[in-house]
Coordinates of C-alpha atoms and ligand atoms in Angstrom, one line a residue:
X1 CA 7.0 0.0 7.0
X2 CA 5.4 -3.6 7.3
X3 CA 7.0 -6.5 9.0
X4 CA 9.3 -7.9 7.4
X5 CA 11.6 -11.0 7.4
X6 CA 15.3 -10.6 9.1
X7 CA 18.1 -11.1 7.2
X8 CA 19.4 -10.2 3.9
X9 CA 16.9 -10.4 1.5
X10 CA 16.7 -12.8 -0.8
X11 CA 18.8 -14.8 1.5
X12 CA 16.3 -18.1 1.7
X13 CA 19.0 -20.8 1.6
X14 CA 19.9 -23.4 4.6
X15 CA 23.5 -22.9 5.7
X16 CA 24.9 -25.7 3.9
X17 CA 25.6 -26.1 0.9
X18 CA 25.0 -22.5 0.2
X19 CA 26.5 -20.4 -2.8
X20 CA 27.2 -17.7 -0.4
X21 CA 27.2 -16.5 3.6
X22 CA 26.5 -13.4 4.9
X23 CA 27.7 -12.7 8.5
X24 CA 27.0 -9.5 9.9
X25 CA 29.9 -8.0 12.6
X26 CA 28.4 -5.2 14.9
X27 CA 31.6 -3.9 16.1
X28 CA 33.0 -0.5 15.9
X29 CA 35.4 -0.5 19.3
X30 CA 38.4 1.3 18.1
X31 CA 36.3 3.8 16.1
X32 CA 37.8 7.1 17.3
X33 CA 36.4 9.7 15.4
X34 CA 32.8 9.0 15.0
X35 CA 31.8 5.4 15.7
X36 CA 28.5 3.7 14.8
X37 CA 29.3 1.0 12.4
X38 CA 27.9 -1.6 14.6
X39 CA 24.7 -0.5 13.5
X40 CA 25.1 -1.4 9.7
X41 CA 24.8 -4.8 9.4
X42 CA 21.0 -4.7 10.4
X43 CA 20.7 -1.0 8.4
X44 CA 22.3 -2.6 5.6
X45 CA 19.8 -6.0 5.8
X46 CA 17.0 -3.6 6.1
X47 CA 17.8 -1.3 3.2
X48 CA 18.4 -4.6 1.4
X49 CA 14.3 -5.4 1.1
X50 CA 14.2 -2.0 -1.0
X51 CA 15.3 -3.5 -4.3
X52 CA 14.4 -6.6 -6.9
X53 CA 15.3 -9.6 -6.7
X54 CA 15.9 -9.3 -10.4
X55 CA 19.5 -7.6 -11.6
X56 CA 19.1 -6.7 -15.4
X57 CA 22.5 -6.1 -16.1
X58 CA 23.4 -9.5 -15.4
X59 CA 20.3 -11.4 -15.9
X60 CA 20.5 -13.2 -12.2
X61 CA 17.3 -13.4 -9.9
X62 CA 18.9 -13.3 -6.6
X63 CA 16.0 -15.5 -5.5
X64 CA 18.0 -18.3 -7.5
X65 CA 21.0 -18.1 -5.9
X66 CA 21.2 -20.3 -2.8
X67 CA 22.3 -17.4 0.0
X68 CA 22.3 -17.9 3.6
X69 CA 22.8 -15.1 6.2
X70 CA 24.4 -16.3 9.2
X71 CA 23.5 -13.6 11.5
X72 CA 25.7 -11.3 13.4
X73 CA 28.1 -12.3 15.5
X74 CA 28.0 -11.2 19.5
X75 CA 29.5 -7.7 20.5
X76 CA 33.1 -7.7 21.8
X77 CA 35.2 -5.3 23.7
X78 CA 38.4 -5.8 22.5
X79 CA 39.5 -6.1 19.0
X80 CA 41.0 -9.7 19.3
X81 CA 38.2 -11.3 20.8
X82 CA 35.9 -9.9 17.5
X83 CA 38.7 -11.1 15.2
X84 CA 38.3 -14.4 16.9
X85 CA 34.8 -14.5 16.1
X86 CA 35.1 -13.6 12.8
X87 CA 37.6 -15.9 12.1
X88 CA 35.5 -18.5 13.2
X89 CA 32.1 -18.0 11.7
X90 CA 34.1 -17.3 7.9
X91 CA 35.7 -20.7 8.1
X92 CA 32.4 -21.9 9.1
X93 CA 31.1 -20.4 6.1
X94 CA 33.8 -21.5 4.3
X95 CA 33.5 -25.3 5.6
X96 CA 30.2 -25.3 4.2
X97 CA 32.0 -24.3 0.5
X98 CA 30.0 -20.7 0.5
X99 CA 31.5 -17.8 -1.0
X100 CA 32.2 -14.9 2.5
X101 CA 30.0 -11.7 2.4
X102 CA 30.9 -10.2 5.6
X103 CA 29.2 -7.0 6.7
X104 CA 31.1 -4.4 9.1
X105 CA 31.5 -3.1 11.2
X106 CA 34.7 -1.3 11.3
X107 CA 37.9 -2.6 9.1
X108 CA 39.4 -4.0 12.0
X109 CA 37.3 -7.1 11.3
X110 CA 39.3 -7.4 7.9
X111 CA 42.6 -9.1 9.2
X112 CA 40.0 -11.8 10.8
X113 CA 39.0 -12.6 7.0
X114 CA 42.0 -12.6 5.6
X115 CA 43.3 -15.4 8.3
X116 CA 40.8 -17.6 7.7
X117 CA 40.5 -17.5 3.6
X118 CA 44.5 -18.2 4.1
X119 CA 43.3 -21.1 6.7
X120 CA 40.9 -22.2 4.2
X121 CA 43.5 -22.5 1.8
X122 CA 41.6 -20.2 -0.5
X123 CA 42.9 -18.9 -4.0
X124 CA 44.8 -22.7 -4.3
X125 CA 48.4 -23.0 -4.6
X126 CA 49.0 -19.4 -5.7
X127 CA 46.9 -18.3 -3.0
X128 CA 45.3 -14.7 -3.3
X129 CA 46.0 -11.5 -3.5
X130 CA 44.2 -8.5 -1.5
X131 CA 42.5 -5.4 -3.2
X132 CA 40.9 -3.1 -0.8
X133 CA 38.9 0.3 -1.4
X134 CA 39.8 2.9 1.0
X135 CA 39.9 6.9 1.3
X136 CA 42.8 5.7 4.1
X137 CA 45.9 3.7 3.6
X138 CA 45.2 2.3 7.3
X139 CA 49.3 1.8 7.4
X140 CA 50.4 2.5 10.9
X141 CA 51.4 0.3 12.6
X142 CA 49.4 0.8 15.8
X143 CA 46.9 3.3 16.9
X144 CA 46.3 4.8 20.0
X145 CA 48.4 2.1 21.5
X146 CA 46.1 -0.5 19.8
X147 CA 47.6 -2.8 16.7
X148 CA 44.4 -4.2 15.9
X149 CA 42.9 -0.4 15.3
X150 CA 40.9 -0.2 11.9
X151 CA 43.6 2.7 11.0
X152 CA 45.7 -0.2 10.9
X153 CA 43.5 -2.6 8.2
X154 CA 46.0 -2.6 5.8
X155 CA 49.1 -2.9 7.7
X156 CA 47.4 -6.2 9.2
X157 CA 46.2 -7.4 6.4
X158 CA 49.7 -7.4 4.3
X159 CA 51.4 -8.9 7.3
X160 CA 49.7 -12.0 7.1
X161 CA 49.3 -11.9 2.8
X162 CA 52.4 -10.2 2.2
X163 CA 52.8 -6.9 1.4
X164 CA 53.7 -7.3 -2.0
X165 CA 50.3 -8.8 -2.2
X166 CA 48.1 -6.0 -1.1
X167 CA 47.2 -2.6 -2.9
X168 CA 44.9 -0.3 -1.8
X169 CA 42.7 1.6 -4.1
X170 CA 41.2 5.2 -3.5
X171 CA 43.6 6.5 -1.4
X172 CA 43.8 10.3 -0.3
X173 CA 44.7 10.0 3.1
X174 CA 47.9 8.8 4.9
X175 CA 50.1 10.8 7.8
X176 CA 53.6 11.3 6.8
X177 CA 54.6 8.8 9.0
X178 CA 52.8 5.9 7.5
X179 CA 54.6 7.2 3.7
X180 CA 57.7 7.9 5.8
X181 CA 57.3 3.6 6.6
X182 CA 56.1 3.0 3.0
X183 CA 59.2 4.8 1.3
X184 CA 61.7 3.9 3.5
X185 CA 61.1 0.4 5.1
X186 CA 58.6 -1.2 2.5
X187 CA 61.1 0.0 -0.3
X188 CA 58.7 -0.9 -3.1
X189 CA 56.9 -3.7 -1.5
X190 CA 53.5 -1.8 -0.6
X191 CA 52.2 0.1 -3.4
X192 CA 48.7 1.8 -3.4
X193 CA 46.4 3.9 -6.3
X194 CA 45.2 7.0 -5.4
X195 CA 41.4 8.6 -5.7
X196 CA 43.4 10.9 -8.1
X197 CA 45.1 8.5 -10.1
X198 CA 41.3 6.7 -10.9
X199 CA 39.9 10.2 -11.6
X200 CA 43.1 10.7 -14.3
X201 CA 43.1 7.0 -15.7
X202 CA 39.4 5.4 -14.9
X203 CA 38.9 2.8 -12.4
X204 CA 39.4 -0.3 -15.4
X205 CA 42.8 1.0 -15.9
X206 CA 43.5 1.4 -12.3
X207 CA 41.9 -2.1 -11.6
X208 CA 44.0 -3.9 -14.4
X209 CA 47.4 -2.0 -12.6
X210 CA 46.6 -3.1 -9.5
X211 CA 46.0 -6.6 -10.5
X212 CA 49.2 -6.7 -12.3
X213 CA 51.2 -5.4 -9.4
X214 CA 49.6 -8.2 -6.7
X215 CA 50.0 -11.0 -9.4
X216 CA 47.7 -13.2 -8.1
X217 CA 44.9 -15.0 -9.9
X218 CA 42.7 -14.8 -6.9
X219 CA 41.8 -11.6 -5.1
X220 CA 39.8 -10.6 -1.6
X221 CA 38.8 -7.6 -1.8
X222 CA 37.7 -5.4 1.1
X223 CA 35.8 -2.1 0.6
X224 CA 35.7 0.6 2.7
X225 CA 32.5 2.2 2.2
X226 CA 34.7 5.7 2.6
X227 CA 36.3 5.3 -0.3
X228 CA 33.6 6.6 -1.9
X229 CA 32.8 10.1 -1.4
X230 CA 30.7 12.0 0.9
X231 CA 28.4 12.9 -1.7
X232 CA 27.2 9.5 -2.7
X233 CA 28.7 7.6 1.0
X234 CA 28.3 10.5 3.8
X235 CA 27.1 7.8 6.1
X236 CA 30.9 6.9 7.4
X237 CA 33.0 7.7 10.3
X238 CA 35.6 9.5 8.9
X239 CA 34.4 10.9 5.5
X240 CA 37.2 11.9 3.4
X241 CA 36.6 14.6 0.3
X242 CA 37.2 13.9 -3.1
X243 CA 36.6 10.3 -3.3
X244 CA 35.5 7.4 -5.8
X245 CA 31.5 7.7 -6.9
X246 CA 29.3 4.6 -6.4
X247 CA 30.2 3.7 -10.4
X248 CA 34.0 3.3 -10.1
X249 CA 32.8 0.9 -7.4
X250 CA 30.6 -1.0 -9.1
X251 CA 33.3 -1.3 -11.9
X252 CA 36.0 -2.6 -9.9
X253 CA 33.4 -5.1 -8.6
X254 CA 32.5 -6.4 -11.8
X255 CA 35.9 -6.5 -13.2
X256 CA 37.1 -8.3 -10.3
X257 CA 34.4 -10.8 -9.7
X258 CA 35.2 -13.9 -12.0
X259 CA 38.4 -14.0 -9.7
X260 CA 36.9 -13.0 -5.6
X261 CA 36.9 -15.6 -3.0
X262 CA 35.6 -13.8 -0.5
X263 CA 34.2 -9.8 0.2
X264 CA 34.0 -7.3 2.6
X265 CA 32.2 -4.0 3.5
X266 CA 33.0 -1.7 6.3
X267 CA 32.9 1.1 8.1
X268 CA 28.9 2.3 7.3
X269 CA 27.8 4.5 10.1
X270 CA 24.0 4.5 10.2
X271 CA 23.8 7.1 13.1
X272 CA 25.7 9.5 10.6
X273 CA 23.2 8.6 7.5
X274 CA 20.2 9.7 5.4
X275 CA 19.6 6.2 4.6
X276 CA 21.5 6.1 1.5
X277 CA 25.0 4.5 2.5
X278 CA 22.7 1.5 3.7
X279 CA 21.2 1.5 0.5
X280 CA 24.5 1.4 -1.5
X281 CA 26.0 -0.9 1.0
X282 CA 23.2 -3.3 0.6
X283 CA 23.4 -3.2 -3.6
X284 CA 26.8 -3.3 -3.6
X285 CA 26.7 -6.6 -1.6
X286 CA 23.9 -7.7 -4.5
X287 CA 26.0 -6.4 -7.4
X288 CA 29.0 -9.0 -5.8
X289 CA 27.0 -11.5 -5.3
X290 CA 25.2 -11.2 -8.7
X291 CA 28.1 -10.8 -10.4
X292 CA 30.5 -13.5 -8.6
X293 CA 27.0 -15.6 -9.9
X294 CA 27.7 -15.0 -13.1
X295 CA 31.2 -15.1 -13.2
X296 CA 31.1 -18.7 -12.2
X297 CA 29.5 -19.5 -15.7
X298 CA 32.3 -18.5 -17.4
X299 CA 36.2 -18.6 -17.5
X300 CA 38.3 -15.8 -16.2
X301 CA 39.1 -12.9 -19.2
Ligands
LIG1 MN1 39.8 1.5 6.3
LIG2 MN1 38.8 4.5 5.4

């Protein structure tokens, strides 16, 4: 390989101003199983150089867009201090009016997002909803003695959007203790879509229900690069079997993208990859970005 320039490619745009910011979070602390993730934002910036700048499904050059990468942000020990971090470089990003395209990481960065879209006062008066992509329904409420674990994404996440806000796509695995919580204490509140459910009913349909049960206008969504199975995704910490393919994703993302204000992706391990979850990490960050690009030219459907 030649030298190269860092960042994201395609990302050529000064920090203000710009239609999107890409900050990269190199931490994978509470990783238990396998960690790594704190590789993937430079794995998933270098596997970005490997495709055009052209997108022919949706006519958009990405050299047109105005996209500035931020960097990463410093390593961290503890969970808090990262969420601190992130919290503070999105709303810088968001100061600056850009669309957030944060790059894990583990999912314990998520929660950070979500607090400072909700600072931001993003989605308007109706605020937003959250969708996220996940193998795991990341519902306990701590983890090894830590609340801020990414086993515990979701549970974060709907305590500061409400959990009537949140559904979780993908899902085929949860301890009985997390349903015991959902069925019993959430009553209702939290609902979730499994990986079967999309297989049965196709990830439009599943898309469209989830949409209908947040009832927002205005969605974050956070994907989990596990939610995908091993076959297309195997570089991951905690592969799960019988999981989403790289096309359901790429569906949800371009049904959702007239109404994101902001994206995630976590939970890439490049230690456990052949190079081709950084690969679909880094075009599913284009297909967003292209497709949030062309969104913007026309009305919600
Ligand atoms: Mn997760
Ligand atoms: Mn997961």
């Amino acid at each position: 390989m030649g030298a190269r320039p860092p960042g994201f490619a395609d990302a050529n745009a000064p920090a203000e101003g710009a239609e999107f910011g890409i900050l990269g979070v190199p931490y994978d602390a509470t990783s238990s199983f396998r960690s790594g993730s704190r590789a993937a934002p430079n794995a998933v910036r270098d596997a970005s150089w490997n495709f055009e700048t052209y997108l022919l499904s949706h006519d958009v050059d990405l050299t047109d867009i105005p996209i500035h990468d931020w960097g990463n942000i410093e390593d961290f020990a503890r969970p808090e201090d990262m969420q601190g971090a992130v919290k503070e470089a999105v709303t810088a990003i968001l100061i600056q009016g850009s669309f957030p395209v944060v790059i894990g990481g583990e999912h314990s960065l998520s929660p950070a997002v979500v607090s400072a879209l909700k600072g931001a006062g993003a989605g308007g008066v109706g605020g937003f909803g959250i969708i996220v992509l996940d193998a795991h329904m990341d519902f306990r409420d701590q983890y090894l003695n830590i609340p801020q674990s990414h086993a515990c994404a979701t549970r974060r996440m709907g305590e500061l959007a409400g959990f009537e806000s949140i559904v979780p796509i993908g899902v085929r695995s949860v301890s009985r203790e997390e349903m015991d919580e959902i069925n019993d204490d959430m009553r209702g509140r939290f609902r979730f879509i499994t990986a079967d459910d999309v297989r049965q009913n196709g990830m439009t349909v599943s898309v469209n229900k989830a949409l209908g049960l947040v009832g927002r206008d205005r969605i974050f969504l956070s994907l989990d690069i596990d939610c995908i199975d091993p076959a297309f995704a195997p570089g991951t910490g905690t592969p799960e079997p019988f999981g989403l393919t790289a096309l359901d994703v790429r569906e949800a993302i371009r049904i959702l993208a007239p109404r994101l204000v902001g994206f995630d992706i976590v939970e890439i391990a490049p230690n456990y990859d052949n190079g081709n979850t950084a690969a679909l990490g880094a075009r599913l960050i284009r297909e967003v970005i292209a497709a949030v690009h062309a969104a913007r030219r026309k009305p919600i459907g």
